[in-house]
Tab-separated table of C-alpha atoms in Angstrom:
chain	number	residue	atom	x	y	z
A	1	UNK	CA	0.000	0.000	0.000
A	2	UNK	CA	2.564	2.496	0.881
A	3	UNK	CA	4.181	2.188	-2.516
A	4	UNK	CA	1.083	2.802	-4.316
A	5	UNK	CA	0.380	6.019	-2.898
A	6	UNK	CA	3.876	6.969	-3.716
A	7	UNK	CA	3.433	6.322	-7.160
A	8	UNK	CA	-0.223	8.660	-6.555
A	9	UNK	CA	1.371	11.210	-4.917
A	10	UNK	CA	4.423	11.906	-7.055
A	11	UNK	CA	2.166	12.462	-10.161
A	12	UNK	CA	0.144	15.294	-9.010
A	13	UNK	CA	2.560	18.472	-9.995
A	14	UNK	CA	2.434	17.280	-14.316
A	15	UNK	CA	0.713	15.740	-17.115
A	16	UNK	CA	-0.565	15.071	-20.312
A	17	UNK	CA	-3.697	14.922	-22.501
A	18	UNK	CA	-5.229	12.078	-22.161
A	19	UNK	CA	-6.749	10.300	-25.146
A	20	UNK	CA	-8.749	6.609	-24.148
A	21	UNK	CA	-7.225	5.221	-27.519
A	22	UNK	CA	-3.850	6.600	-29.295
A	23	UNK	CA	-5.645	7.229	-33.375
A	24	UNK	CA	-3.179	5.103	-35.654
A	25	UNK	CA	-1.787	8.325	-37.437
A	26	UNK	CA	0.694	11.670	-36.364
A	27	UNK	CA	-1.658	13.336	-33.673
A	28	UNK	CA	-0.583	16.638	-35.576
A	29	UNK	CA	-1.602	15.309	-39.280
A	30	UNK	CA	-4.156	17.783	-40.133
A	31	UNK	CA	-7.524	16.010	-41.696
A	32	UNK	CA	-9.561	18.612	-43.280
A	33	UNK	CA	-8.957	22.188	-45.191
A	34	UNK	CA	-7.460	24.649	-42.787
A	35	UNK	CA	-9.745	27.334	-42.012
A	36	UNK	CA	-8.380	30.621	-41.585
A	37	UNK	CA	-7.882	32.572	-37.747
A	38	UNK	CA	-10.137	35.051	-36.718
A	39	UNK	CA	-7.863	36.094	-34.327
A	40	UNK	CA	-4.140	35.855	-33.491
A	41	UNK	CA	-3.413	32.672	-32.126
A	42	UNK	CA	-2.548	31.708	-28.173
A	43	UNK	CA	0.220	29.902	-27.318
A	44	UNK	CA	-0.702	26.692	-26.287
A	45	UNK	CA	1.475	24.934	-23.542
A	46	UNK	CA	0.414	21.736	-21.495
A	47	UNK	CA	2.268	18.232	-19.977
A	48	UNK	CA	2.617	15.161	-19.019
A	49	UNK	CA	4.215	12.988	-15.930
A	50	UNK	CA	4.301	8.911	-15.611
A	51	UNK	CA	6.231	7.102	-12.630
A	52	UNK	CA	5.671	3.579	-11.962
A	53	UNK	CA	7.186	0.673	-10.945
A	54	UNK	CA	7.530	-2.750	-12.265
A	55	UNK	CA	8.602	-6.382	-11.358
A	56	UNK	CA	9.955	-9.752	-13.509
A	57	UNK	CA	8.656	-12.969	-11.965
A	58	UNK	CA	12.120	-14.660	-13.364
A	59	UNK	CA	14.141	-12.400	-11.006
A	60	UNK	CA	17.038	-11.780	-14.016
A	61	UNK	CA	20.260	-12.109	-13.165
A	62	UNK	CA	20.931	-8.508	-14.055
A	63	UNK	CA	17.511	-6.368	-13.364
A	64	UNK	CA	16.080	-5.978	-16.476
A	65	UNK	CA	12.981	-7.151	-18.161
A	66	UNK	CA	14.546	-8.473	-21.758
A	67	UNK	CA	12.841	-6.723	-24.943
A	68	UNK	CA	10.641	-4.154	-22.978
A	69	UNK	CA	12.028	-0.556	-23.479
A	70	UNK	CA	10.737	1.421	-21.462
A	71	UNK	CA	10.231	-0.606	-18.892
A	72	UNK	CA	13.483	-2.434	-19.066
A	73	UNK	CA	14.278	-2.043	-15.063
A	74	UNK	CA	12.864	-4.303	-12.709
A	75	UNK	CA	12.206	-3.992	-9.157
A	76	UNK	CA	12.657	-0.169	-9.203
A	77	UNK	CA	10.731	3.131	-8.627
A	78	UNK	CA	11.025	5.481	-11.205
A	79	UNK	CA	10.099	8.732	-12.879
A	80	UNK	CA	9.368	7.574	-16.612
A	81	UNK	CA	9.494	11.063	-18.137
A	82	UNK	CA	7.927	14.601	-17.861
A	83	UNK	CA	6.794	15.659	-21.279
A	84	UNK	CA	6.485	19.738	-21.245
A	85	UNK	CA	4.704	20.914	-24.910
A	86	UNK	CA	4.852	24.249	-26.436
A	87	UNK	CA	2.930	24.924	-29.646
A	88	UNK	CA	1.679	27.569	-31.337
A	89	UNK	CA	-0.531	28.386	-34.938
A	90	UNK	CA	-0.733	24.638	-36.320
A	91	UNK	CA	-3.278	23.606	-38.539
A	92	UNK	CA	-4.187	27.687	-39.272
A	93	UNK	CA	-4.388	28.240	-42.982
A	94	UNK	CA	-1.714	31.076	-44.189
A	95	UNK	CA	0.409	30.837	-40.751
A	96	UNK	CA	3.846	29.952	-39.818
A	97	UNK	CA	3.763	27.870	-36.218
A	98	UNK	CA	6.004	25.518	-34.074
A	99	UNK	CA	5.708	22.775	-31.933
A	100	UNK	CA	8.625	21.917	-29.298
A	101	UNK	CA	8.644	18.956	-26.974
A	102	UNK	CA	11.469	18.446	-23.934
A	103	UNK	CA	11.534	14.800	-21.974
A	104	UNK	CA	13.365	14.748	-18.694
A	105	UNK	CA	12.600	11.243	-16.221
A	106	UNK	CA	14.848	8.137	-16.060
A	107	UNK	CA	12.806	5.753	-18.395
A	108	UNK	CA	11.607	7.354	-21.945
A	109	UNK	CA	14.214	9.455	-22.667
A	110	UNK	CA	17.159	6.955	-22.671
A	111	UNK	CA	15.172	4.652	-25.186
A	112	UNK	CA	13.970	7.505	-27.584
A	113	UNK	CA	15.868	9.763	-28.213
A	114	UNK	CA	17.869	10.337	-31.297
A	115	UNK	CA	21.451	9.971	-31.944
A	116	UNK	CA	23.546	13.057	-32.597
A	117	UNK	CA	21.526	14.970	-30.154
A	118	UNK	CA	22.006	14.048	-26.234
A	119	UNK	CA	23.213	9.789	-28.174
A	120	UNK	CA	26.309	9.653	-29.559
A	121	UNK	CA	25.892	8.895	-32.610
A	122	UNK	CA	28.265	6.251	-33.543
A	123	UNK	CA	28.285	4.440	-30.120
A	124	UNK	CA	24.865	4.725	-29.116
A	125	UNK	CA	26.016	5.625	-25.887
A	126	UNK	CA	23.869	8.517	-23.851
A	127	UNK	CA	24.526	9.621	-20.459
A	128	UNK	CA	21.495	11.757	-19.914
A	129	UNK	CA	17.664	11.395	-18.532
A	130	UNK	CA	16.905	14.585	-21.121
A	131	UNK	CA	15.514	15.056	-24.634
A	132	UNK	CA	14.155	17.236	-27.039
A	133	UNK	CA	11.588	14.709	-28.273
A	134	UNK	CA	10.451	17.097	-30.976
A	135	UNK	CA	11.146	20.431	-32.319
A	136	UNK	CA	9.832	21.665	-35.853
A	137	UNK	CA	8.433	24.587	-37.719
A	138	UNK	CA	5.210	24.593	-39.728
A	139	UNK	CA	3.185	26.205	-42.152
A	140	UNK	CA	-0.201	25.315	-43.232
A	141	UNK	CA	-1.336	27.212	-46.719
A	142	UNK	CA	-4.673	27.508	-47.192
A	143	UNK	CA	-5.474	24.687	-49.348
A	144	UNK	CA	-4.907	22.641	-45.986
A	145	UNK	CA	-1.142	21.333	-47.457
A	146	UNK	CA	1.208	21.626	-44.436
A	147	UNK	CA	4.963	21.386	-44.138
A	148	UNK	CA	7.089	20.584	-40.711
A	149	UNK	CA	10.717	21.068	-40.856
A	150	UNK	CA	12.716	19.988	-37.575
A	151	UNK	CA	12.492	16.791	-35.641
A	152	UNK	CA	9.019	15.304	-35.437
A	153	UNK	CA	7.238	11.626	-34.080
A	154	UNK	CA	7.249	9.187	-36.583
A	155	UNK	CA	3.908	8.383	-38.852
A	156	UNK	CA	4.930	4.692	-38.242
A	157	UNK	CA	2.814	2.224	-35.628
A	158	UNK	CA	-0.823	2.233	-33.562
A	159	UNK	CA	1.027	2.690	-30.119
A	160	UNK	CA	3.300	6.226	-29.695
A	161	UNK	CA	5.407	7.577	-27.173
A	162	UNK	CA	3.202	8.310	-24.108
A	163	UNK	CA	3.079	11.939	-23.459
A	164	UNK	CA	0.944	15.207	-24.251
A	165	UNK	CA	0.110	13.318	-27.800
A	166	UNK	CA	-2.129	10.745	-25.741
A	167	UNK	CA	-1.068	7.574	-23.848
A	168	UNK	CA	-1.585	4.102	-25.064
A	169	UNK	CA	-4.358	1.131	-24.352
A	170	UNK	CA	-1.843	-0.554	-22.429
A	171	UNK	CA	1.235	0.432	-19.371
A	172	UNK	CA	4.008	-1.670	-21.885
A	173	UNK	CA	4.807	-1.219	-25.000
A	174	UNK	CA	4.300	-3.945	-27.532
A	175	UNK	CA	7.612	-5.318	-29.157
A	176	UNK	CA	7.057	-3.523	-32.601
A	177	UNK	CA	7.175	-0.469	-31.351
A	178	UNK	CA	9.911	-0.786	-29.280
A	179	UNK	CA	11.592	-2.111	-32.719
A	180	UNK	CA	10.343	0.658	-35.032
A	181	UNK	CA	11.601	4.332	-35.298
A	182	UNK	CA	10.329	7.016	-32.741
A	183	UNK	CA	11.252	10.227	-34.312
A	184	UNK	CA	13.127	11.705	-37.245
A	185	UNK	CA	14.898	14.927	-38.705
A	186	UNK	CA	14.211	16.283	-42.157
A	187	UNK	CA	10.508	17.364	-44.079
A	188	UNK	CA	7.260	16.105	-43.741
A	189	UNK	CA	4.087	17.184	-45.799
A	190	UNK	CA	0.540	16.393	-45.539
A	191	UNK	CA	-2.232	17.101	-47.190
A	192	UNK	CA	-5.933	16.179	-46.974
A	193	UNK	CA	-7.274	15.185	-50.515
A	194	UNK	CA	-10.858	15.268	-49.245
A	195	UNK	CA	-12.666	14.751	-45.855
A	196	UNK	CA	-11.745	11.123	-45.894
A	197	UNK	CA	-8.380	10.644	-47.026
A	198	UNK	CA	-5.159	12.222	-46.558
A	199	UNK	CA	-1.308	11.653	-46.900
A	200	UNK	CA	1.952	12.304	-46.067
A	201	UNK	CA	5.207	12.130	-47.339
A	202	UNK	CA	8.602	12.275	-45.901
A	203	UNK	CA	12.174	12.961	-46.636
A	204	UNK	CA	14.202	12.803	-43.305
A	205	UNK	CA	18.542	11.800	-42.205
A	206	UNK	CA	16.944	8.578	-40.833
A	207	UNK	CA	15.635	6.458	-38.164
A	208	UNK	CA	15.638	8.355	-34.949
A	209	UNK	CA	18.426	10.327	-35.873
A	210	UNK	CA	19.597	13.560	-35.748
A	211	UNK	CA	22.812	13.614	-36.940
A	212	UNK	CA	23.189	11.418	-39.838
A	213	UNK	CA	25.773	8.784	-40.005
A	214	UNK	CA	25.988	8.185	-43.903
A	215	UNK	CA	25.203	9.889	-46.773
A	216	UNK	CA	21.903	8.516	-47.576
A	217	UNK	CA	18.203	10.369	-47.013
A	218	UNK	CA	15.672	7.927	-46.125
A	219	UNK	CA	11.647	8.240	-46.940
A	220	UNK	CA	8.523	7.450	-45.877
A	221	UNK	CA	4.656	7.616	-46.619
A	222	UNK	CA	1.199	7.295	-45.159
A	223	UNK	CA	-2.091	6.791	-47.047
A	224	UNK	CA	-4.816	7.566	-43.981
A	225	UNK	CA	-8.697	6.289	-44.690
A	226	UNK	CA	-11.021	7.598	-42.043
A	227	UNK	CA	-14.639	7.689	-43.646
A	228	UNK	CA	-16.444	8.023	-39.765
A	229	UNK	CA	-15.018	9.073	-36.339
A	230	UNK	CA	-15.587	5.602	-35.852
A	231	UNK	CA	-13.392	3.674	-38.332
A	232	UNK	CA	-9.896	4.413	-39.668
A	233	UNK	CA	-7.641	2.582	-42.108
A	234	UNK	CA	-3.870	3.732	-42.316
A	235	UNK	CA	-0.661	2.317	-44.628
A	236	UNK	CA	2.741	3.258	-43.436
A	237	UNK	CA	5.478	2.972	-45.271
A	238	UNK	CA	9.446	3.825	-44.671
A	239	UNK	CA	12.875	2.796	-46.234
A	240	UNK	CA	16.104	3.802	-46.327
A	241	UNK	CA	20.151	3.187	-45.370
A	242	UNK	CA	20.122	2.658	-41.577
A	243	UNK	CA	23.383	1.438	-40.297
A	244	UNK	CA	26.629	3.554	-39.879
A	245	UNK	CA	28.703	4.870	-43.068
A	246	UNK	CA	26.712	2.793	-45.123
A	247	UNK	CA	24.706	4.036	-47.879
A	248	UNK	CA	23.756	0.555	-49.596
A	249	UNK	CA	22.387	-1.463	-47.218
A	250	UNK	CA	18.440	-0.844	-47.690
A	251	UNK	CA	15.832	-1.127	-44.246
A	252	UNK	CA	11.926	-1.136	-45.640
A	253	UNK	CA	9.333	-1.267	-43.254
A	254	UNK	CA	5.746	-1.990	-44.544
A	255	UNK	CA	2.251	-1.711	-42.059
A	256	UNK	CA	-0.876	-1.423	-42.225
A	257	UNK	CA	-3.035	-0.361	-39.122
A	258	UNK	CA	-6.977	-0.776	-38.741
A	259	UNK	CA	-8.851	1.135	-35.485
A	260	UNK	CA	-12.845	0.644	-34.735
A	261	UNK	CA	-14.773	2.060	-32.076
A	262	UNK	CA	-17.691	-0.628	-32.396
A	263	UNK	CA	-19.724	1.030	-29.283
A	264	UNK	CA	-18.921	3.804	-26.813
A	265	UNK	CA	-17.274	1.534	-24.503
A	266	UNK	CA	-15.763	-0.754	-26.519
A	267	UNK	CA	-12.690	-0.069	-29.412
A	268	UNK	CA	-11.086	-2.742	-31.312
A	269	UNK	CA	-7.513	-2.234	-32.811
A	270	UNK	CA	-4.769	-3.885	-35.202
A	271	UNK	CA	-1.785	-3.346	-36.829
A	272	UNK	CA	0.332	-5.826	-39.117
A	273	UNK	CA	3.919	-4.944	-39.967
A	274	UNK	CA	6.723	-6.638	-41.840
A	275	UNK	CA	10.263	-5.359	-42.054
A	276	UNK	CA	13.487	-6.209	-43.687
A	277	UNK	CA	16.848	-5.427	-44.122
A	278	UNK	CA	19.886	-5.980	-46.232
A	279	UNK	CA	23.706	-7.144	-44.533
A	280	UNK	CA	21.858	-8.223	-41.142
A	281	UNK	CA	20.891	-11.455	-42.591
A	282	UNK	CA	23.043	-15.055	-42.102
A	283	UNK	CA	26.025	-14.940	-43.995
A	284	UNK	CA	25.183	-10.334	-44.209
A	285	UNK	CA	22.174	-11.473	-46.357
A	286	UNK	CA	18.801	-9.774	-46.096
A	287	UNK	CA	16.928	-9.923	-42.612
A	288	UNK	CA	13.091	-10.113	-42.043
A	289	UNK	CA	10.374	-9.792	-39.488
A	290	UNK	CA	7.350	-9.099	-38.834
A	291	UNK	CA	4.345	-8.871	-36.203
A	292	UNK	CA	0.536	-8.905	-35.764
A	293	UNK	CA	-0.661	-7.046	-32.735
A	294	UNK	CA	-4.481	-7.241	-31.650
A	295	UNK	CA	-6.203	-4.686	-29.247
A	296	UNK	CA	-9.092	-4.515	-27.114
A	297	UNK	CA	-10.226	-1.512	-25.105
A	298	UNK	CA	-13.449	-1.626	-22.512
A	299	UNK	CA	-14.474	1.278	-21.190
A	300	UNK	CA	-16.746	-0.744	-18.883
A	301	UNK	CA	-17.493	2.645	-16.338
A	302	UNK	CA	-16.810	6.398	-16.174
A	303	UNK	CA	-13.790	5.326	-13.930
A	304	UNK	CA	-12.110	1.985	-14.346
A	305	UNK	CA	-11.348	0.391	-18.000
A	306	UNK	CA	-9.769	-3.157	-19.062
A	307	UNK	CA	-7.531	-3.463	-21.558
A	308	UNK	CA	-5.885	-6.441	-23.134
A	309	UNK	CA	-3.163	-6.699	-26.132
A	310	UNK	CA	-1.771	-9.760	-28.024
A	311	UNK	CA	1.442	-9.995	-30.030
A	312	UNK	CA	3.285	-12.431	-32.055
A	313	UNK	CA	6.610	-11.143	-33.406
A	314	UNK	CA	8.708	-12.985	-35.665
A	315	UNK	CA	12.370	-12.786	-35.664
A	316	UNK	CA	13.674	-15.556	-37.705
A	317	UNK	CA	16.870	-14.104	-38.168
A	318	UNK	CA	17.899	-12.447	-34.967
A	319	UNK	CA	18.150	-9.211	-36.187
A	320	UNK	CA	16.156	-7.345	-33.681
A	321	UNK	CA	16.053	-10.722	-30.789
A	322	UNK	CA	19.190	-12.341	-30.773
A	323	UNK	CA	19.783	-15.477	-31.522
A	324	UNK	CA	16.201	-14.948	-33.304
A	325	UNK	CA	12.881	-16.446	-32.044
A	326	UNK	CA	9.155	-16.317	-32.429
A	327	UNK	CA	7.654	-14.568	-29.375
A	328	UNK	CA	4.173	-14.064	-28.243
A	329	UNK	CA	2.895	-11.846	-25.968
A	330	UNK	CA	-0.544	-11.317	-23.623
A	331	UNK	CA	-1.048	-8.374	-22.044
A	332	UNK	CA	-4.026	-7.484	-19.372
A	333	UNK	CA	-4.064	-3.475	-18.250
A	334	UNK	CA	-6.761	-2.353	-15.725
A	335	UNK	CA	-7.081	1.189	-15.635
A	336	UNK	CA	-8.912	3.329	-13.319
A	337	UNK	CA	-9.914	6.897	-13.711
A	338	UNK	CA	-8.997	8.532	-10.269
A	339	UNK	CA	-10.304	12.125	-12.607
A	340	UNK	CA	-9.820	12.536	-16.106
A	341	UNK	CA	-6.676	13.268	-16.268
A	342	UNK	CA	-5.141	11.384	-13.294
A	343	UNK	CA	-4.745	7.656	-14.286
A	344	UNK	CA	-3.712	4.383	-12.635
A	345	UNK	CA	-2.705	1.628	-15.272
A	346	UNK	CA	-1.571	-1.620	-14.070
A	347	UNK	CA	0.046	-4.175	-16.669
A	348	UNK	CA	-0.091	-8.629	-16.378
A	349	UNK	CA	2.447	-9.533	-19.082
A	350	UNK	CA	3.026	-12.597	-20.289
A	351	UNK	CA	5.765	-13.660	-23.056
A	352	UNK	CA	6.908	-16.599	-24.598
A	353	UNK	CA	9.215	-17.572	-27.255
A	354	UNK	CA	9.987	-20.512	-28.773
A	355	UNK	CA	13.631	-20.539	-27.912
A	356	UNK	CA	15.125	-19.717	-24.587
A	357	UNK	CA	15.139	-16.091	-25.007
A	358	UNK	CA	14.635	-14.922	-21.486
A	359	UNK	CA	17.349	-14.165	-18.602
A	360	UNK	CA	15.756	-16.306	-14.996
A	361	UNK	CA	18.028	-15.946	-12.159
A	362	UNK	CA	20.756	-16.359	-14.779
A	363	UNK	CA	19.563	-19.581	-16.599
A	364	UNK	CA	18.193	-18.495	-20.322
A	365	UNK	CA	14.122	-20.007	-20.483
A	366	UNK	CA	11.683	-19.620	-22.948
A	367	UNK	CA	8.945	-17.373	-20.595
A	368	UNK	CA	8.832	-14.401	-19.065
A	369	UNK	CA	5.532	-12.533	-16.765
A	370	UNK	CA	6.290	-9.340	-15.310
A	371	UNK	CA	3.926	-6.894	-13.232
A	372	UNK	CA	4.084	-3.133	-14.059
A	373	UNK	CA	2.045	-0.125	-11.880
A	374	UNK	CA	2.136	3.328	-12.915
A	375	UNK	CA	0.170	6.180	-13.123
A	376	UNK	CA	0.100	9.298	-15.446
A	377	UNK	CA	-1.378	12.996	-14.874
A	378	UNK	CA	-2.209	15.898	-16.948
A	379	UNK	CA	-1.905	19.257	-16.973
């Protein structure tokens, strides 16, 4: 009991805002023709807080819950992150805005954040809880076409880096996100072709980098069908040269991510995603994998929600789990409501692979359940 009201407690100075279900698309893609201000804009500023704790049933050798991110420590009390947002004039036809995001906590930022900006880029090696998660300048003309330049969240996956953006179904993230790209540096343009379809195109240094390590651009694309508020269909699309002074080697990532809100309480989500890539293959041939990830959210009060998320990722290679395995994953999240924007998650995970994958009390096994508590607050 005591260390539940310590998680509570700590929480109550910052925030986010809170979104029940994270939509499958850039929370800052603009969907319809920008309509032109009335007035000069405010400037809009607002956060987010998360601390929680979390424990591995196997009791690894050396503290850490294998393939998590952000979770990755067990058995401690921690600050994830404290996301602070400042934007101003996005999505106003015939204006120039910005959006900047700083991450400070002991959790987020040392999984996130880019090399070549608080990461050495070359090593990987940070040494810092802070980040500048994203920091761009925007104009939207008044056909609704808008272009960021800066760093900016990726258009890739249906779960996103919890913050002011929204925070996710479940406490953990699933295993494809914490193998896909969180941000990148370069140009990104969307436009809304009507009231039901939109896309965006990018031209960026990389994969969750900053400072570019070779001499290759990379680019991406997303086709985004949302005919009702209830239903929304999105492609995602990325490739370029990832790894370090090499401009040949080619990584592609294809998805496709489906979100229904079949009644008010209930939402049903899914996203499919293959990847590959050349030189991390046996014998430096080509690499793949790929996942299917289900979700469930039940809003089943005002207050208190149950959430549940399954996962198989395939890794036949090792490129992303070493020595490469099939692993499945079950995930149960109540969630209760304390007010709107003070939440309590709690997270029952359960993985298995099909190799011995999995660190218990220093003997490698093929399962791994974990507990996670946290809580998140808005301001």
């Amino acid at each position: 009991m005591r260390l539940f009201f310590v998680l509570l407690l700590s929480g109550q100075v910052w925030a986010q805002a809170v979104s029940p279900v994270p939509a499958p698309a850039a929370p800052e893609t603009p969907t319809q023709v920008a309509v032109p201000a009335e007035s000069e804009p405010e400037l809009k500023f607002n956060g987010y807080v998360q601390s929680s704790f979390s424990t591995n049933f196997n009791r690894p050798s050396d503290g850490r819950n294998l393939y998590h991110g952000y979770d990755e420590r067990t058995d401690r009390l921690r600050l994830d992150v404290v996301n602070l947002n400042l934007q101003y004039a996005l999505d106003e036809a015939d204006r120039t805005g910005f959006r900047l995001d700083i991450t400070g906590g002991g959790s987020m930022p040392r999984v996130d954040a880019a090399s070549g900006l608080f990461r050495d880029p070359y090593t990987g090696y940070t040494n810092t809880d802070f980040d500048i998660r994203q920091a761009f300048v925007s104009h939207t003309f008044g056909n609704g076409l808008r272009v960021d330049v800066g760093k900016f969240a990726t258009h890739l996956g249906y779960e996103l880096m919890d913050g002011v953006d929204g925070r996710n179904p479940n406490a953990t993230r699933a295993l494809t996100f914490t193998y896909s790209p969180f941000t990148h540096t370069g140009m990104r343009a969307t436009y809304p072709i009507n009231e039901t379809v939109s896309v965006t195109g990018l031209l960026v240094l990389g994969a969750d980098n900053f400072q570019d390590t070779n001499r290759s651009l990379s680019v991406g694309a997303q086709l985004n069908y949302h005919p009702t508020d209830d239903f929304s269909l999105v492609a995602n699309f990325y490739q370029g040269a990832e790894q370090i002074r090499n401009d040949r080697n080619q990584r592609q990532l294809w998805e496709l991510i489906a979100n229904y809100k079949v009644t008010e309480e209930i939402t049903l989500g899914a996203e499919l995603f293959r990847a590959r890539e050349q030189g991390l293959g046996l014998g430096g041939g080509t690499a793949h994998w790929n996942s299917l990830v289900l979700y469930w959210t039940n809003r089943l009060t005002d207050q208190f929600s149950l959430n549940f998320r399954q996962e198989w990722f395939n890794d036949p290679g090792g490129a992303r789990i070493a020595p490469g395995a099939h692993v499945s994953g079950f995930t149960i999240t109540p969630e209760y409501r304390i007010t709107e924007d003070w939440v309590v998650r709690m997270d029952f995970r359960f993985d298995h692979a099909d190799r011995a994958v999995f660190d218990r009390a220093g003997q490698m096994v093929k399962q791994q359940n974990t507990f996670f508590l946290g809580q998140s607050y808005k301001f």
